[in-house]
mmCIF file of C-alpha atoms and ligand atoms in Angstrom:
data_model
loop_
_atom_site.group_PDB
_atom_site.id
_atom_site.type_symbol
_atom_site.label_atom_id
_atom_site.label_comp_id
_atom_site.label_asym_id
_atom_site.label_seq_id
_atom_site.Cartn_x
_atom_site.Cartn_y
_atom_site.Cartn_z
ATOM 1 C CA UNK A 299 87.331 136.264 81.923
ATOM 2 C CA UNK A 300 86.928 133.035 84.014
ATOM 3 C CA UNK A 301 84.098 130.995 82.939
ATOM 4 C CA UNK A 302 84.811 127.987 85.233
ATOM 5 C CA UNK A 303 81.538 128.748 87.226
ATOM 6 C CA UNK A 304 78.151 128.336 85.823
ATOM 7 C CA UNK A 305 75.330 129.552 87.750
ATOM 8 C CA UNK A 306 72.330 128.849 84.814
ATOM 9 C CA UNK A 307 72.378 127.361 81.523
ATOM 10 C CA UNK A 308 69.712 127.913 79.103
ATOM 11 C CA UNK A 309 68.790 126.891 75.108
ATOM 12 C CA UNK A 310 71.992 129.294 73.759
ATOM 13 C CA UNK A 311 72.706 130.968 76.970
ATOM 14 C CA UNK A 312 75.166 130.164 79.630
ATOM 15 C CA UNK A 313 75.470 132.569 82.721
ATOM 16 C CA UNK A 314 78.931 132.195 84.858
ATOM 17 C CA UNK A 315 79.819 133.964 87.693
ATOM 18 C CA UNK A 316 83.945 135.244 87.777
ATOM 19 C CA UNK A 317 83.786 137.050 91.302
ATOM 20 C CA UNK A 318 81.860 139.989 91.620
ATOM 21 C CA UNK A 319 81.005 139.508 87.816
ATOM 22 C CA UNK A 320 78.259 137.822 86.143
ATOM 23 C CA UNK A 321 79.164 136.778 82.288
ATOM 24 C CA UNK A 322 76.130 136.123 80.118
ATOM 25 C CA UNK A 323 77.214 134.150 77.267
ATOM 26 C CA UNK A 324 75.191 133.610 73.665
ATOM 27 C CA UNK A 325 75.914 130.728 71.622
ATOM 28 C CA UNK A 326 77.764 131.651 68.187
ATOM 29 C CA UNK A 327 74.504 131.784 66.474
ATOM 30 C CA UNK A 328 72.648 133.549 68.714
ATOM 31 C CA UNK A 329 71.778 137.010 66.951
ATOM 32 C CA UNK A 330 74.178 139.569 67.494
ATOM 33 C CA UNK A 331 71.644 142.442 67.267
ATOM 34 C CA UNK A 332 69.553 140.707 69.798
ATOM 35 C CA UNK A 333 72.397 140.278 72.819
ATOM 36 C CA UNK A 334 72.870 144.629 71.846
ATOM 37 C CA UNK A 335 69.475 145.070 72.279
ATOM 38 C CA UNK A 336 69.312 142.966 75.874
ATOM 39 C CA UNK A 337 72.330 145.348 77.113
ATOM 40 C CA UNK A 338 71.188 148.583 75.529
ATOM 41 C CA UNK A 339 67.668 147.979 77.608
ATOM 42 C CA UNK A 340 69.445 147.372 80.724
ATOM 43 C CA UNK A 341 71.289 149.959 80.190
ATOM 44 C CA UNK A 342 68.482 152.392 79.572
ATOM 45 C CA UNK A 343 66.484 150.925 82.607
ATOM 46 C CA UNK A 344 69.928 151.382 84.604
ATOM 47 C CA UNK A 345 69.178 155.124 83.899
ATOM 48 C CA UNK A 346 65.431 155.226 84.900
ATOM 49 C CA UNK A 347 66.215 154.416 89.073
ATOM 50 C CA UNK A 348 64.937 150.527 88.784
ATOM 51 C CA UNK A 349 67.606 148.253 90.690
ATOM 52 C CA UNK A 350 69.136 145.997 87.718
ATOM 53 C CA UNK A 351 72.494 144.733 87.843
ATOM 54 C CA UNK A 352 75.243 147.263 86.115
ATOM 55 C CA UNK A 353 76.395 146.586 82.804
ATOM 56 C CA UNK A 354 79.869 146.336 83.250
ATOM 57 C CA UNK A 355 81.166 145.264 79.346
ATOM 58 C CA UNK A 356 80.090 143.614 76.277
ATOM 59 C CA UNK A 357 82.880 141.196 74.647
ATOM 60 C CA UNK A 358 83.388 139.231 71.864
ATOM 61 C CA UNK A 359 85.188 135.743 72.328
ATOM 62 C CA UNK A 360 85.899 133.038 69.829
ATOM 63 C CA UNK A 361 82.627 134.673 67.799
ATOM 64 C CA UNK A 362 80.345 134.147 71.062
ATOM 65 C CA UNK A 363 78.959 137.624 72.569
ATOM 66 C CA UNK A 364 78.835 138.070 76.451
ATOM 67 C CA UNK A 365 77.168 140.835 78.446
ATOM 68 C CA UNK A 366 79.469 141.365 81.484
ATOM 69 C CA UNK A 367 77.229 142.636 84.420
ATOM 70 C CA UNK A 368 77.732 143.138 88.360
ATOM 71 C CA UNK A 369 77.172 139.762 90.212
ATOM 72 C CA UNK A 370 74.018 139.949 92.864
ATOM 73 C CA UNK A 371 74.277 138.162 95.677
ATOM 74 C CA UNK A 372 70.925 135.999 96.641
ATOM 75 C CA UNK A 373 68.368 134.444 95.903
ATOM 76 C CA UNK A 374 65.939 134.670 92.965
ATOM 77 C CA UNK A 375 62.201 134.905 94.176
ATOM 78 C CA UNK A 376 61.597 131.675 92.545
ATOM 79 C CA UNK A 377 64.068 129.784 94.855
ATOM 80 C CA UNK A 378 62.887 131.747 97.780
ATOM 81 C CA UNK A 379 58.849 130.114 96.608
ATOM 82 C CA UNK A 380 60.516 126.717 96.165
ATOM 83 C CA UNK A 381 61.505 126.765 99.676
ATOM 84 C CA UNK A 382 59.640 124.033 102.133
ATOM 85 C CA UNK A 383 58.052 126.741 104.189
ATOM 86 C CA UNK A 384 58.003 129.837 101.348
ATOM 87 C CA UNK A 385 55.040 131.927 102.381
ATOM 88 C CA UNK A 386 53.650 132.160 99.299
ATOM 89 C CA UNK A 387 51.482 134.631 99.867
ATOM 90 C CA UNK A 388 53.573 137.396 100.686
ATOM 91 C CA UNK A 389 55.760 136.463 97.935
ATOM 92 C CA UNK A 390 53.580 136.663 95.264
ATOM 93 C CA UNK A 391 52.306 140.104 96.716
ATOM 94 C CA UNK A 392 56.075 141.383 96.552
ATOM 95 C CA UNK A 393 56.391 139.995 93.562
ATOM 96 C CA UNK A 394 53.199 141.981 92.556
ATOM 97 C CA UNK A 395 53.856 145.387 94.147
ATOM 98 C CA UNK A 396 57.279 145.452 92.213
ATOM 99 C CA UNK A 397 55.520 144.821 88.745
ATOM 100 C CA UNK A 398 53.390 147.770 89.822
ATOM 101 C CA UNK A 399 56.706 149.689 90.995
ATOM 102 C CA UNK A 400 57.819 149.014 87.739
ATOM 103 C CA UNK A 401 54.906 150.392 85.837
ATOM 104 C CA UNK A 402 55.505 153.325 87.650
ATOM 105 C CA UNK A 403 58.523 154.659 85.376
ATOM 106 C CA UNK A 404 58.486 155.648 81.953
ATOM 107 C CA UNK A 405 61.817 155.425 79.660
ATOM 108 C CA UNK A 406 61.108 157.425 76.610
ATOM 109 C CA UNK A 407 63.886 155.867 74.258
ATOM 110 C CA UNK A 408 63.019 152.313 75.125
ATOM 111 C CA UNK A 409 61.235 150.491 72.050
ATOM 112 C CA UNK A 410 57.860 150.380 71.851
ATOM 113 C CA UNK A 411 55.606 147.514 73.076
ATOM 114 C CA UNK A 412 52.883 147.717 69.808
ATOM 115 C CA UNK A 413 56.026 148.068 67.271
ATOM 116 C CA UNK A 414 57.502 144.613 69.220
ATOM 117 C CA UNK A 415 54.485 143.003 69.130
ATOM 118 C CA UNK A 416 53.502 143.560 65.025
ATOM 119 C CA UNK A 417 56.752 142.133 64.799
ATOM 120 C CA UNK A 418 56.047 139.058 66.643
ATOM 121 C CA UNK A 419 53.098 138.281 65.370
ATOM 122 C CA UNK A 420 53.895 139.002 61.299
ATOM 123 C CA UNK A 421 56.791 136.597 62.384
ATOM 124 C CA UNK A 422 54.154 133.743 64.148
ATOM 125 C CA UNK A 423 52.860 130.566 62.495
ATOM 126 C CA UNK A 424 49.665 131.618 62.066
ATOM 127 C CA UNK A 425 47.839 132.249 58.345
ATOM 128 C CA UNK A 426 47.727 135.371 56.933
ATOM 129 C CA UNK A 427 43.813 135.338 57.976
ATOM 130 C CA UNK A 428 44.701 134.877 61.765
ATOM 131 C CA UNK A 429 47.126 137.276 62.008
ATOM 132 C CA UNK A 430 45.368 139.863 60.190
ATOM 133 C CA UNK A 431 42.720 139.834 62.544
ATOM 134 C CA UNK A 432 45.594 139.621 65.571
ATOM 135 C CA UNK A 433 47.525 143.260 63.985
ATOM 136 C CA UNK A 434 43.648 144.436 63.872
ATOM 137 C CA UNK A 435 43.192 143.428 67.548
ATOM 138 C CA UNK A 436 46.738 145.127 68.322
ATOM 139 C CA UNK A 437 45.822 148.261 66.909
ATOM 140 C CA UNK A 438 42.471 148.731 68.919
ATOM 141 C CA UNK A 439 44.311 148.441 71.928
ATOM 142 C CA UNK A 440 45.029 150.860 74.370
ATOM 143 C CA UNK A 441 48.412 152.891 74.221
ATOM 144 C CA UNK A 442 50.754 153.685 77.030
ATOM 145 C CA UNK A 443 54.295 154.301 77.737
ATOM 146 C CA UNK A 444 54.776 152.802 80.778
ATOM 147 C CA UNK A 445 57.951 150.292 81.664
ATOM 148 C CA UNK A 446 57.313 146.618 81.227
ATOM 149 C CA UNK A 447 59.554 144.438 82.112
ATOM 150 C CA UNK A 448 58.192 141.812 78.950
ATOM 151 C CA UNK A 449 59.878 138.373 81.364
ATOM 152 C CA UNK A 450 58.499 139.272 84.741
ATOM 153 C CA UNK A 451 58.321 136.247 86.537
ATOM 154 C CA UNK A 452 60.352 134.717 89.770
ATOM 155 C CA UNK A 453 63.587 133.660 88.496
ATOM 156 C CA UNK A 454 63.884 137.126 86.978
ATOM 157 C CA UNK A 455 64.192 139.017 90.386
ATOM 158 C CA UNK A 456 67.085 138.369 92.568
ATOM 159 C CA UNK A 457 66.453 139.722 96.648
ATOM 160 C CA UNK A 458 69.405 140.878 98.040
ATOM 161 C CA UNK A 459 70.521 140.356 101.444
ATOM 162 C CA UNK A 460 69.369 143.537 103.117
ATOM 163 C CA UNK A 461 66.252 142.588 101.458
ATOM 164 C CA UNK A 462 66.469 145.283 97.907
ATOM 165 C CA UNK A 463 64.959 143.766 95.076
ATOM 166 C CA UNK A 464 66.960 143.692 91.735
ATOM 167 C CA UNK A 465 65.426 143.376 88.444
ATOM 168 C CA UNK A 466 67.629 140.766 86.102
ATOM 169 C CA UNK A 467 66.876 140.210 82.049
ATOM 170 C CA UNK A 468 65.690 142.900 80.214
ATOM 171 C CA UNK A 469 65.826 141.398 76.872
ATOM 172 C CA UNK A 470 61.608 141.789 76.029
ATOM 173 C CA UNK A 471 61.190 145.284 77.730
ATOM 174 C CA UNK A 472 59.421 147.875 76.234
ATOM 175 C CA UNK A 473 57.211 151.018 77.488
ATOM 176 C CA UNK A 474 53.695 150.160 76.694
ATOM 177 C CA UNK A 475 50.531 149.185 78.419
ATOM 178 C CA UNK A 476 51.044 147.108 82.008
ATOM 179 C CA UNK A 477 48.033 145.313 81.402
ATOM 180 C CA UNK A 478 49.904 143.922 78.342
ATOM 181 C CA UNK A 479 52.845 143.053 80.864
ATOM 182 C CA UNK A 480 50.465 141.007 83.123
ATOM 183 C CA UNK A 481 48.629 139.108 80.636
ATOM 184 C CA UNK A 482 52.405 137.968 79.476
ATOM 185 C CA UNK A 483 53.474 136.958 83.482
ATOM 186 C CA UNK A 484 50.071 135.155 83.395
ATOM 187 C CA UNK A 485 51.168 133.164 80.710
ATOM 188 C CA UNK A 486 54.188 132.553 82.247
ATOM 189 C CA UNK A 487 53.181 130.760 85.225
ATOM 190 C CA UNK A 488 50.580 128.852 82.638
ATOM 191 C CA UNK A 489 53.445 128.099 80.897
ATOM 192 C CA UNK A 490 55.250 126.242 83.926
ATOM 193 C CA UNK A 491 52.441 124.246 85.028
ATOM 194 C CA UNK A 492 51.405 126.641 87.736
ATOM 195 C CA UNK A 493 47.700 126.758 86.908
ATOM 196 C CA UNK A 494 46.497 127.932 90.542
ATOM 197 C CA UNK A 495 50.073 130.854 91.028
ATOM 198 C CA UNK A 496 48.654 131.954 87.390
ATOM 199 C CA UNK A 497 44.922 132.856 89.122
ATOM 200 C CA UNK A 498 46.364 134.443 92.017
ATOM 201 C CA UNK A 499 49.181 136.779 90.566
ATOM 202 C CA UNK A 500 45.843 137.974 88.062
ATOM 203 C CA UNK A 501 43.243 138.149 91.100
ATOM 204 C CA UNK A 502 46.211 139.971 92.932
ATOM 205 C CA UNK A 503 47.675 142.569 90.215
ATOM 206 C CA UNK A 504 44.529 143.552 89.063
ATOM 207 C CA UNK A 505 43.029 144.299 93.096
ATOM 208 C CA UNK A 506 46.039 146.524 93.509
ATOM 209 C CA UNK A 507 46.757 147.892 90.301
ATOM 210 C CA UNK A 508 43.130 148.795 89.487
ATOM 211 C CA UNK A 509 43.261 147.048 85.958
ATOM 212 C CA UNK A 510 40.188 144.951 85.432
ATOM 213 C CA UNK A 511 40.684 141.142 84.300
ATOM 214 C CA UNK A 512 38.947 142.059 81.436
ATOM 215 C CA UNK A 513 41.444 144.347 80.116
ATOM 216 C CA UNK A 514 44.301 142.442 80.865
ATOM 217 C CA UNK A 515 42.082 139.469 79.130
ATOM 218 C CA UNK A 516 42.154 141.511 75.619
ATOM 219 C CA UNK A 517 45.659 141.312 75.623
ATOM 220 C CA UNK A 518 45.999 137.291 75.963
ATOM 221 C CA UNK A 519 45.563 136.323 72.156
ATOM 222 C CA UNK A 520 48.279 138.979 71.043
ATOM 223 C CA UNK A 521 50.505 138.063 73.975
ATOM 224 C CA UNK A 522 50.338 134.478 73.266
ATOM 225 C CA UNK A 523 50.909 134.819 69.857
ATOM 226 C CA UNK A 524 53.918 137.230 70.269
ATOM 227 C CA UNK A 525 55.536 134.575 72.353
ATOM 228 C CA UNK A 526 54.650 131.820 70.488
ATOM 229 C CA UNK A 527 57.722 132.761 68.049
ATOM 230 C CA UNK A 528 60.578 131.605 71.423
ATOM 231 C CA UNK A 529 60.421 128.682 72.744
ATOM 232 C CA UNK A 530 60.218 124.997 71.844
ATOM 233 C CA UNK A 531 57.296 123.326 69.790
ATOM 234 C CA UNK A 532 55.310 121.834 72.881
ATOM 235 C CA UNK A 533 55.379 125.690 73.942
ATOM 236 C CA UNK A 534 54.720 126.986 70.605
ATOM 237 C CA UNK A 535 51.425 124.644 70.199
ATOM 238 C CA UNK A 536 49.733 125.606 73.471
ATOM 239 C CA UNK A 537 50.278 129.431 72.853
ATOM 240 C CA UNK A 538 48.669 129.386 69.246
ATOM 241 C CA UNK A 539 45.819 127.137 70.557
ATOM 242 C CA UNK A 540 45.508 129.881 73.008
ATOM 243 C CA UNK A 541 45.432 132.156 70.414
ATOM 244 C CA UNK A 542 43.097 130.570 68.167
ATOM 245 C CA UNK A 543 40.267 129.479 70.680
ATOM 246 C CA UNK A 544 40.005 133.805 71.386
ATOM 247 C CA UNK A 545 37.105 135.715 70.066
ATOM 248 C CA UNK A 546 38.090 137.835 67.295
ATOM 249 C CA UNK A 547 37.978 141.411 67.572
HETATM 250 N N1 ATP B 1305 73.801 139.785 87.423
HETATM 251 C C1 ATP B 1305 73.463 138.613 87.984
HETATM 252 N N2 ATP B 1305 73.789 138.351 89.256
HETATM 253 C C2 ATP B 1305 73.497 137.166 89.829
HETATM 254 N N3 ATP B 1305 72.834 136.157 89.186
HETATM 255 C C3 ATP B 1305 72.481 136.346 87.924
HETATM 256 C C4 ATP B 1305 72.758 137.589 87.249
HETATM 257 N N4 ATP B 1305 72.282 137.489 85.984
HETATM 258 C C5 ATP B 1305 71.723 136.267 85.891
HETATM 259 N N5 ATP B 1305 71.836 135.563 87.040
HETATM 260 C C6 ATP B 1305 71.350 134.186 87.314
HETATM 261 O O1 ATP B 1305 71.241 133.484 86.090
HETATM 262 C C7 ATP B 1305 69.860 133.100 85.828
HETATM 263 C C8 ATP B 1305 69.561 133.264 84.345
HETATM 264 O O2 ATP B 1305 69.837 134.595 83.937
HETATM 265 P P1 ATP B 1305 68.871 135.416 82.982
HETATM 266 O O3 ATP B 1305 67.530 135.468 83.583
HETATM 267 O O4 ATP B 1305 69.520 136.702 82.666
HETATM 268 O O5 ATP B 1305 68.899 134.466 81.695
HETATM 269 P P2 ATP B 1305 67.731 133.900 80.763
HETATM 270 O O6 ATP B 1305 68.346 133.097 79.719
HETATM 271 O O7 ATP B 1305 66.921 134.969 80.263
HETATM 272 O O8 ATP B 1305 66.908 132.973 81.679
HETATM 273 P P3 ATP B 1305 65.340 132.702 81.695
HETATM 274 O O9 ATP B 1305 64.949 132.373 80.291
HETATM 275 O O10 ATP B 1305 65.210 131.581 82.666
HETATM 276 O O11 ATP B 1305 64.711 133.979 82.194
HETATM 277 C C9 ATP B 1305 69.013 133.991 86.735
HETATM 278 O O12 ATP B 1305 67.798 133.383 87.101
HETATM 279 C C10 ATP B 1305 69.956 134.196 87.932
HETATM 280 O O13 ATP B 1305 69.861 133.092 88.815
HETATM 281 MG MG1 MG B 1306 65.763 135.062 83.156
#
């Protein structure tokens, strides 16, 4: 295993490239259930037709655990919008129409969205009080089995060179509700200071999807507050603001 090219690093996480293979490497005290879990989705989502990279091996080295996938050559959909002349609008509907593609498939063994999500927020720094009323909220909500991704934003998606799509980290998916998946990508682009690309990925996944803001709305307190447990503080204080400026159930 060469790890003399990096391509990313992240808090805990470095990704290398060694030719046609892309190492994923967790620091040593990054859970060891949690980098199973990332590879065992993939895995599973490998199986359902979606284009992810193949997992190729897991290893073990010097106590640090790496997922060992196929390399894909391109470039993420979040260098292709950084671009001088990106058309952004086309973008963001690709980038919209493969959430939806997404949404299509159902993985039956893949864990479940509300069981994540209890977990998230019993785990949140919130009082008991608050996140009573947020497992309340959870359990009045709608319940599907439909894939969602959990991460979907730009730098998740690589485009190949004949133009395929391919789906990259699959460590927060779970089959649930889609509306549950959009409210989280709306956050997303809150969360990077793209106020405006936030408002038009909603306007635009709920035209074509047929979801109504509203619904995907309901979903913003418990999404926020799920997430609210990664991240660093500056994060952390926004999402539970978020969460505690919503109308209780
Ligand atoms: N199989 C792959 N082939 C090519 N590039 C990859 C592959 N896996 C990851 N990358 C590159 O590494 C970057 C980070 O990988 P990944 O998204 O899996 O990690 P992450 O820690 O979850 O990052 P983030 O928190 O930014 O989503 C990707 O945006 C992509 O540029
Ligand atoms: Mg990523």
């Amino acid at each position: 295993m060469k790890l003399d090219r990096v391509i990313a690093v992240r808090n805990r996480k470095t990704v290398f490239r060694d030719g046609d293979r892309c190492i994923k490497m967790f620091s040593p005290d990054y859970s060891k259930a949690d980098v199973l879990n990332e590879a065992l989705n993939q895995s599973r989502i490998e199986e359902t037709g979606i284009c992810v990279p193949e997992i190729l091996e897991l290893v073990c080295q010097d106590g640090q655990w790496a997922i060992v996938s196929r390399f894909i050559e391109g470039k993420t959909m979040q260098q292709l919008m950084n671009e001088p002349n990106a058309d952004l609008k086309t973008l963001m509907e690709r980038f919209v129409n493969l959430q939806i593609s997404i949404h299509q498939h159902t993985c039956p063994l893949l864990n479940r969205q509300k069981d994540r999500m209890n977990m998230q927020i019993y785990q949140c720094n919130l009082d008991a009080t608050m996140r009573y009323h947020l497992h309340s909220r959870l359990d009045m909500m709608p319940r599907q089995n439909l894939v969602c991704h959990g991460d979907f934003r730009p730098s998740n998606i690589i485009i190949q060179e004949n133009g395929t799509p391919c789906i990259l980290d699959w460590s927060h998916a779970s089959q649930g509700h889609p509306a549950a998946d959009a409210a989280r990508t709306y956050l997303l682009f809150w969360l990077d200071g793209k106020i405006t690309g936030a408002q038009n990925y909603l306007n635009l996944f709920c035209e074509k999807s047929g979801i109504t803001k509203a619904d995907v709305e309901k979903w913003m307190p418990i999404v926020a507050a799920a997430r609210s447990i990664k991240g660093n503080e500056k994060e952390r204080e926004f999402l539970l603001s978020w969460v505690r400026s919503a109308d209780r159930p």
